[in-house]
mmCIF file of C-alpha atoms in Angstrom:
data_model
loop_
_atom_site.group_PDB
_atom_site.id
_atom_site.type_symbol
_atom_site.label_atom_id
_atom_site.label_comp_id
_atom_site.label_asym_id
_atom_site.label_seq_id
_atom_site.Cartn_x
_atom_site.Cartn_y
_atom_site.Cartn_z
ATOM 1 C CA MET L 5 -50.168 -24.635 -25.501
ATOM 2 C CA THR L 6 -53.172 -25.009 -23.188
ATOM 3 C CA ILE L 7 -53.070 -24.573 -19.405
ATOM 4 C CA ILE L 8 -55.937 -25.903 -17.329
ATOM 5 C CA VAL L 9 -56.443 -24.827 -13.719
ATOM 6 C CA GLN L 10 -57.866 -27.732 -11.776
ATOM 7 C CA ASP L 11 -60.467 -26.138 -9.484
ATOM 8 C CA PRO L 12 -58.400 -23.198 -8.161
ATOM 9 C CA LEU L 13 -59.351 -22.005 -4.701
ATOM 10 C CA LEU L 14 -61.157 -18.824 -5.632
ATOM 11 C CA GLU L 15 -63.218 -18.720 -2.438
ATOM 12 C CA GLY L 16 -60.882 -20.299 0.104
ATOM 13 C CA ASN L 17 -62.134 -23.906 -0.248
ATOM 14 C CA GLU L 18 -59.859 -26.772 0.738
ATOM 15 C CA ILE L 19 -57.913 -28.664 -1.902
ATOM 16 C CA ASN L 20 -58.240 -32.425 -2.386
ATOM 17 C CA LYS L 21 -54.730 -33.827 -2.092
ATOM 18 C CA SER L 22 -53.439 -36.282 -4.685
ATOM 19 C CA GLN L 23 -54.007 -39.921 -3.771
ATOM 20 C CA THR L 24 -51.566 -41.349 -6.290
ATOM 21 C CA GLY L 25 -48.692 -41.968 -3.871
ATOM 22 C CA GLN L 26 -46.342 -40.077 -1.607
ATOM 23 C CA ASP L 27 -43.845 -39.286 -4.365
ATOM 24 C CA GLU L 28 -46.535 -37.613 -6.448
ATOM 25 C CA LEU L 29 -48.177 -35.959 -3.441
ATOM 26 C CA ASP L 30 -45.419 -33.446 -2.777
ATOM 27 C CA HIS L 31 -45.134 -32.630 -6.484
ATOM 28 C CA SER L 32 -48.865 -32.077 -6.963
ATOM 29 C CA GLN L 33 -49.162 -29.903 -3.881
ATOM 30 C CA SER L 34 -46.312 -27.698 -5.067
ATOM 31 C CA HIS L 35 -48.138 -27.055 -8.361
ATOM 32 C CA VAL L 36 -51.617 -26.375 -6.973
ATOM 33 C CA LEU L 37 -52.576 -22.827 -7.840
ATOM 34 C CA GLN L 38 -54.797 -21.507 -5.100
ATOM 35 C CA LEU L 39 -55.872 -17.988 -4.312
ATOM 36 C CA ASP L 40 -55.248 -18.199 -0.567
ATOM 37 C CA GLY L 41 -51.625 -19.333 -0.448
ATOM 38 C CA GLY L 42 -49.116 -18.175 2.140
ATOM 39 C CA PHE L 43 -49.519 -14.503 1.189
ATOM 40 C CA VAL L 44 -51.897 -12.723 3.585
ATOM 41 C CA ASN L 45 -53.941 -9.765 2.362
ATOM 42 C CA PRO L 46 -53.133 -6.661 4.419
ATOM 43 C CA ASP L 47 -56.065 -4.686 5.810
ATOM 44 C CA SER L 48 -54.892 -1.338 4.452
ATOM 45 C CA ASN L 49 -52.558 0.241 1.933
ATOM 46 C CA VAL L 50 -49.447 2.300 2.713
ATOM 47 C CA PHE L 51 -51.663 5.340 3.404
ATOM 48 C CA GLY L 52 -53.823 3.531 5.985
ATOM 49 C CA HIS L 53 -56.885 3.199 3.721
ATOM 50 C CA THR L 54 -58.568 0.153 2.203
ATOM 51 C CA PHE L 55 -57.217 -0.909 -1.188
ATOM 52 C CA ARG L 56 -58.749 0.604 -4.334
ATOM 53 C CA ASN L 57 -60.773 3.049 -2.232
ATOM 54 C CA TYR L 58 -61.349 5.962 -4.596
ATOM 55 C CA GLU L 59 -63.487 7.886 -2.098
ATOM 56 C CA SER L 60 -61.106 7.938 0.858
ATOM 57 C CA GLY L 61 -59.458 11.082 2.202
ATOM 58 C CA SER L 62 -56.065 9.967 0.942
ATOM 59 C CA GLU L 63 -53.595 12.655 -0.077
ATOM 60 C CA ARG L 64 -53.579 10.988 -3.510
ATOM 61 C CA ARG L 65 -57.351 11.242 -4.042
ATOM 62 C CA PRO L 66 -57.449 14.595 -5.936
ATOM 63 C CA GLY L 67 -54.749 13.483 -8.359
ATOM 64 C CA VAL L 68 -56.391 10.103 -8.938
ATOM 65 C CA GLN L 69 -59.776 11.729 -9.601
ATOM 66 C CA GLU L 70 -58.249 14.157 -12.085
ATOM 67 C CA PHE L 71 -56.458 11.286 -13.791
ATOM 68 C CA TYR L 72 -59.695 9.377 -14.391
ATOM 69 C CA ARG L 73 -61.510 12.510 -15.532
ATOM 70 C CA LEU L 74 -58.942 12.985 -18.306
ATOM 71 C CA ASN L 75 -58.819 9.255 -18.979
ATOM 72 C CA HIS L 76 -62.549 8.911 -19.608
ATOM 73 C CA ILE L 77 -62.755 12.092 -21.694
ATOM 74 C CA ASN L 78 -59.800 11.340 -23.965
ATOM 75 C CA GLN L 79 -59.721 7.546 -24.316
ATOM 76 C CA THR L 80 -61.990 7.480 -27.353
ATOM 77 C CA TYR L 81 -62.429 4.604 -29.786
ATOM 78 C CA ASP L 82 -60.638 6.434 -32.617
ATOM 79 C CA TYR L 83 -57.800 7.516 -30.316
ATOM 80 C CA VAL L 84 -57.108 3.955 -29.214
ATOM 81 C CA LEU L 85 -57.151 2.632 -32.784
ATOM 82 C CA SER L 86 -54.640 5.290 -33.823
ATOM 83 C CA LYS L 87 -52.287 4.375 -30.970
ATOM 84 C CA ARG L 88 -52.548 0.678 -31.746
ATOM 85 C CA GLU L 89 -51.494 1.433 -35.315
ATOM 86 C CA TYR L 90 -48.657 3.697 -34.168
ATOM 87 C CA TYR L 91 -47.117 1.377 -31.565
ATOM 88 C CA GLY L 92 -47.982 -1.915 -33.229
ATOM 89 C CA LYS L 93 -45.040 -1.581 -35.608
ATOM 90 C CA LEU L 94 -42.587 -2.209 -32.709
ATOM 91 C CA ASN L 95 -40.068 0.124 -34.304
ATOM 92 C CA LYS L 96 -39.333 2.523 -31.436
ATOM 93 C CA THR L 97 -36.231 0.820 -30.014
ATOM 94 C CA VAL L 98 -34.522 -2.499 -29.298
ATOM 95 C CA MET L 99 -33.594 -3.338 -25.693
ATOM 96 C CA SER L 100 -33.681 -6.085 -23.088
ATOM 97 C CA ILE L 101 -36.528 -6.570 -20.634
ATOM 98 C CA TRP L 102 -34.368 -5.531 -17.694
ATOM 99 C CA GLU L 103 -33.437 -2.305 -19.469
ATOM 100 C CA CYS L 104 -37.158 -1.653 -19.844
ATOM 101 C CA CYS L 105 -37.760 -2.366 -16.145
ATOM 102 C CA GLU L 106 -35.104 0.173 -15.187
ATOM 103 C CA LEU L 107 -36.798 2.870 -17.270
ATOM 104 C CA LEU L 108 -39.848 2.535 -15.013
ATOM 105 C CA ASN L 109 -37.796 3.782 -12.066
ATOM 106 C CA GLU L 110 -38.687 7.285 -13.232
ATOM 107 C CA PHE L 111 -42.467 6.949 -12.922
ATOM 108 C CA VAL L 112 -45.160 6.823 -10.236
ATOM 109 C CA ASP L 113 -48.609 5.704 -11.402
ATOM 110 C CA GLU L 114 -50.997 8.666 -10.999
ATOM 111 C CA SER L 115 -54.049 6.392 -11.182
ATOM 112 C CA ASP L 116 -53.022 4.236 -8.197
ATOM 113 C CA PRO L 117 -54.512 5.246 -4.834
ATOM 114 C CA ASP L 118 -52.467 2.585 -3.009
ATOM 115 C CA LEU L 119 -48.830 3.360 -3.781
ATOM 116 C CA ASP L 120 -46.523 6.264 -4.492
ATOM 117 C CA GLU L 121 -43.321 4.316 -5.177
ATOM 118 C CA PRO L 122 -41.553 3.988 -8.566
ATOM 119 C CA GLN L 123 -43.080 1.286 -10.728
ATOM 120 C CA ILE L 124 -40.117 -1.092 -10.596
ATOM 121 C CA GLU L 125 -40.752 -1.440 -6.850
ATOM 122 C CA HIS L 126 -44.307 -2.640 -7.517
ATOM 123 C CA LEU L 127 -43.132 -5.086 -10.192
ATOM 124 C CA LEU L 128 -40.588 -6.700 -7.880
ATOM 125 C CA GLN L 129 -42.992 -6.828 -4.922
ATOM 126 C CA THR L 130 -45.579 -8.594 -7.051
ATOM 127 C CA ALA L 131 -43.103 -11.081 -8.510
ATOM 128 C CA GLU L 132 -41.493 -11.927 -5.176
ATOM 129 C CA ALA L 133 -44.863 -12.443 -3.443
ATOM 130 C CA ILE L 134 -45.884 -14.907 -6.166
ATOM 131 C CA ARG L 135 -42.502 -16.621 -6.018
ATOM 132 C CA LYS L 136 -42.922 -17.377 -2.298
ATOM 133 C CA ASP L 137 -46.322 -19.033 -2.751
ATOM 134 C CA TYR L 138 -45.658 -20.803 -6.070
ATOM 135 C CA PRO L 139 -41.903 -21.542 -6.197
ATOM 136 C CA ASN L 140 -42.232 -24.002 -9.102
ATOM 137 C CA GLU L 141 -44.243 -21.743 -11.431
ATOM 138 C CA ASP L 142 -41.385 -19.647 -12.797
ATOM 139 C CA TRP L 143 -43.495 -18.357 -15.701
ATOM 140 C CA LEU L 144 -45.865 -16.811 -13.133
ATOM 141 C CA HIS L 145 -42.952 -15.126 -11.335
ATOM 142 C CA LEU L 146 -41.868 -13.596 -14.628
ATOM 143 C CA THR L 147 -45.426 -12.514 -15.412
ATOM 144 C CA GLY L 148 -45.494 -10.673 -12.089
ATOM 145 C CA LEU L 149 -42.326 -8.815 -13.010
ATOM 146 C CA ILE L 150 -43.334 -7.770 -16.525
ATOM 147 C CA HIS L 151 -47.099 -7.291 -16.163
ATOM 148 C CA ASP L 152 -46.881 -3.483 -16.147
ATOM 149 C CA LEU L 153 -44.087 -2.918 -18.666
ATOM 150 C CA GLY L 154 -46.601 -1.240 -20.967
ATOM 151 C CA LYS L 155 -46.106 1.827 -18.775
ATOM 152 C CA VAL L 156 -42.835 2.369 -20.624
ATOM 153 C CA LEU L 157 -44.994 4.342 -23.075
ATOM 154 C CA LEU L 158 -44.689 7.193 -20.559
ATOM 155 C CA HIS L 159 -40.965 7.451 -21.305
ATOM 156 C CA PRO L 160 -39.664 10.070 -23.783
ATOM 157 C CA HIS L 161 -38.078 7.259 -25.848
ATOM 158 C CA PHE L 162 -41.610 6.167 -26.698
ATOM 159 C CA GLY L 163 -43.200 9.550 -27.241
ATOM 160 C CA GLY L 164 -43.776 10.564 -23.622
ATOM 161 C CA GLU L 165 -47.473 9.694 -23.599
ATOM 162 C CA PRO L 166 -49.575 11.353 -20.859
ATOM 163 C CA GLN L 167 -50.480 9.112 -17.937
ATOM 164 C CA TRP L 168 -54.202 9.093 -18.785
ATOM 165 C CA ALA L 169 -53.279 7.389 -22.075
ATOM 166 C CA VAL L 170 -51.208 4.610 -20.488
ATOM 167 C CA VAL L 171 -52.108 3.634 -16.914
ATOM 168 C CA GLY L 172 -55.297 3.080 -14.936
ATOM 169 C CA ASP L 173 -58.052 0.501 -15.128
ATOM 170 C CA THR L 174 -58.825 -1.215 -18.416
ATOM 171 C CA PHE L 175 -62.273 -0.824 -19.962
ATOM 172 C CA PRO L 176 -63.675 -1.655 -23.407
ATOM 173 C CA LEU L 177 -64.648 0.916 -26.015
ATOM 174 C CA GLY L 178 -67.253 0.562 -28.732
ATOM 175 C CA CYS L 179 -69.940 -0.518 -26.264
ATOM 176 C CA ALA L 180 -71.819 0.946 -23.300
ATOM 177 C CA PHE L 181 -69.823 1.819 -20.180
ATOM 178 C CA SER L 182 -70.413 -0.364 -17.138
ATOM 179 C CA GLU L 183 -71.178 1.422 -13.855
ATOM 180 C CA SER L 184 -68.416 -0.669 -12.289
ATOM 181 C CA ILE L 185 -65.779 1.364 -14.155
ATOM 182 C CA VAL L 186 -63.905 3.615 -11.738
ATOM 183 C CA HIS L 187 -65.474 7.079 -11.785
ATOM 184 C CA HIS L 188 -68.271 6.319 -14.171
ATOM 185 C CA GLU L 189 -49.307 -7.311 -28.588
ATOM 186 C CA VAL L 190 -45.550 -6.872 -27.884
ATOM 187 C CA ALA L 191 -44.626 -10.169 -26.163
ATOM 188 C CA LYS L 192 -46.194 -12.430 -28.761
ATOM 189 C CA MET L 193 -44.568 -10.596 -31.671
ATOM 190 C CA ASN L 194 -41.164 -10.960 -29.987
ATOM 191 C CA ASN L 195 -41.481 -14.758 -29.994
ATOM 192 C CA THR L 196 -41.916 -15.308 -26.271
ATOM 193 C CA THR L 197 -42.428 -18.860 -25.022
ATOM 194 C CA LEU L 198 -44.566 -17.752 -22.093
ATOM 195 C CA PRO L 199 -47.835 -19.724 -21.898
ATOM 196 C CA PRO L 200 -51.100 -18.149 -23.138
ATOM 197 C CA ALA L 201 -52.249 -17.628 -19.546
ATOM 198 C CA ALA L 202 -49.330 -15.249 -18.950
ATOM 199 C CA LEU L 203 -50.231 -13.141 -21.986
ATOM 200 C CA PHE L 204 -53.880 -13.066 -20.880
ATOM 201 C CA ILE L 205 -52.863 -11.848 -17.407
ATOM 202 C CA ILE L 206 -50.656 -9.098 -18.840
ATOM 203 C CA ARG L 207 -53.426 -7.880 -21.121
ATOM 204 C CA PHE L 208 -56.360 -7.985 -18.698
ATOM 205 C CA HIS L 209 -55.018 -7.705 -15.128
ATOM 206 C CA SER L 210 -56.266 -4.103 -14.898
ATOM 207 C CA PHE L 211 -59.701 -4.946 -16.316
ATOM 208 C CA TYR L 212 -61.318 -4.718 -12.867
ATOM 209 C CA PRO L 213 -64.906 -4.340 -14.102
ATOM 210 C CA LEU L 214 -64.514 -7.803 -15.644
ATOM 211 C CA HIS L 215 -62.553 -9.859 -13.140
ATOM 212 C CA ARG L 216 -63.903 -8.226 -9.977
ATOM 213 C CA GLU L 217 -67.450 -7.124 -10.898
ATOM 214 C CA SER L 218 -68.200 -9.674 -13.679
ATOM 215 C CA ALA L 219 -69.158 -6.920 -16.119
ATOM 216 C CA TYR L 220 -68.798 -7.573 -19.865
ATOM 217 C CA MET L 221 -68.997 -11.344 -19.433
ATOM 218 C CA HIS L 222 -71.088 -11.471 -22.607
ATOM 219 C CA LEU L 223 -67.951 -10.493 -24.552
ATOM 220 C CA LEU L 224 -66.001 -13.572 -23.420
ATOM 221 C CA ASN L 225 -65.741 -16.908 -25.178
ATOM 222 C CA ASP L 226 -65.095 -20.214 -23.367
ATOM 223 C CA GLU L 227 -61.314 -19.863 -23.597
ATOM 224 C CA ASP L 228 -61.492 -16.335 -22.138
ATOM 225 C CA LYS L 229 -63.563 -17.607 -19.212
ATOM 226 C CA GLU L 230 -60.995 -20.329 -18.492
ATOM 227 C CA MET L 231 -58.133 -17.823 -18.626
ATOM 228 C CA LEU L 232 -60.020 -15.462 -16.313
ATOM 229 C CA LYS L 233 -59.292 -17.849 -13.435
ATOM 230 C CA TRP L 234 -55.599 -17.052 -13.798
ATOM 231 C CA VAL L 235 -56.244 -13.304 -13.694
ATOM 232 C CA LYS L 236 -58.108 -13.716 -10.394
ATOM 233 C CA ILE L 237 -55.223 -15.731 -8.964
ATOM 234 C CA PHE L 238 -52.712 -13.103 -10.128
ATOM 235 C CA ASN L 239 -54.744 -10.107 -8.910
ATOM 236 C CA LYS L 240 -54.153 -10.859 -5.247
ATOM 237 C CA TYR L 241 -50.428 -10.392 -5.682
ATOM 238 C CA ASP L 242 -50.712 -7.420 -8.032
ATOM 239 C CA LEU L 243 -52.968 -5.501 -5.650
ATOM 240 C CA TYR L 244 -52.037 -6.493 -2.114
ATOM 241 C CA SER L 245 -48.241 -6.771 -2.389
ATOM 242 C CA LYS L 246 -47.915 -2.983 -2.617
ATOM 243 C CA SER L 247 -45.986 -1.829 0.430
ATOM 244 C CA LYS L 248 -43.068 0.250 1.645
ATOM 245 C CA VAL L 249 -40.920 -2.877 1.943
ATOM 246 C CA ARG L 250 -38.091 -2.476 -0.550
ATOM 247 C CA ILE L 251 -36.762 -5.368 -2.619
ATOM 248 C CA ASN L 252 -32.993 -5.728 -2.982
ATOM 249 C CA VAL L 253 -32.804 -5.392 -6.751
ATOM 250 C CA GLU L 254 -29.246 -6.672 -7.160
ATOM 251 C CA GLU L 255 -30.028 -9.717 -5.029
ATOM 252 C CA VAL L 256 -32.986 -10.883 -7.115
ATOM 253 C CA LYS L 257 -31.819 -9.654 -10.527
ATOM 254 C CA PRO L 258 -29.864 -12.827 -11.479
ATOM 255 C CA TYR L 259 -32.932 -14.992 -10.908
ATOM 256 C CA TYR L 260 -35.181 -12.873 -13.106
ATOM 257 C CA GLN L 261 -32.473 -12.529 -15.715
ATOM 258 C CA SER L 262 -32.469 -16.326 -15.963
ATOM 259 C CA LEU L 263 -36.229 -16.215 -16.637
ATOM 260 C CA PHE L 264 -35.757 -13.576 -19.331
ATOM 261 C CA ASP L 265 -33.236 -15.896 -20.974
ATOM 262 C CA LYS L 266 -35.642 -18.820 -20.722
ATOM 263 C CA TYR L 267 -38.777 -17.175 -22.105
ATOM 264 C CA PHE L 268 -37.555 -14.299 -24.305
ATOM 265 C CA PRO L 269 -34.807 -13.494 -26.816
ATOM 266 C CA PRO L 270 -31.958 -11.319 -25.439
ATOM 267 C CA LYS L 271 -33.288 -8.160 -27.090
ATOM 268 C CA LEU L 272 -36.878 -7.246 -27.931
ATOM 269 C CA ARG L 273 -38.427 -4.851 -30.390
ATOM 270 C CA TRP L 274 -40.526 -2.177 -28.680
#
């Protein structure tokens, strides 16, 4: 399955409306994926600082700095290969996606300078912000909800990995570090029907040196470059939807459960 983004608004340009008739006009407008939809970027995070500001005087700064110190020391090439081998068997447990989401209630991301809420709050905020702007793209709503489920590796059921091994920005190993790095395959194997763009977003949404600073572009092929447009669209909602506004979980749960049923089997191997 191939998804093509027709000139997404990555810089706030206006969209050319469909000229094929009034009936098609409303439909085409509802499916246009643009970066500057109804969601407005806030000026500051919940601590009053700019987003992704790793030098601010935030109360979370010391912990974030220590996280990245351990992350860059310990995330070696051999270490990552060993973990891929260990977790790639998908033999740790069998559970539904919602059960996995609920496990994230126990964790706050130590690498995130913008939020100190449990992870399920961030997942729901991201998904609901996307849902408001793109009501017809249900696969994108679901991607917003599940994009950080890899953090379940922090849970004792999965070995209780340290945070430096699980969260934080993505960066490649086996090549030179880019100065843009902060502080210098489960879904597919479970037979999901999510489009390739969703899997690309889940894998690379935290690869900020790539999608924000354009580092490592020489590692991308043409298909990667096309998919990168979707990551940039998604990033706005992943980053700027973080707030103290709580989502009523029981109110939205039936909707997301219907998306689980549509795109995934009832139980997944983890």
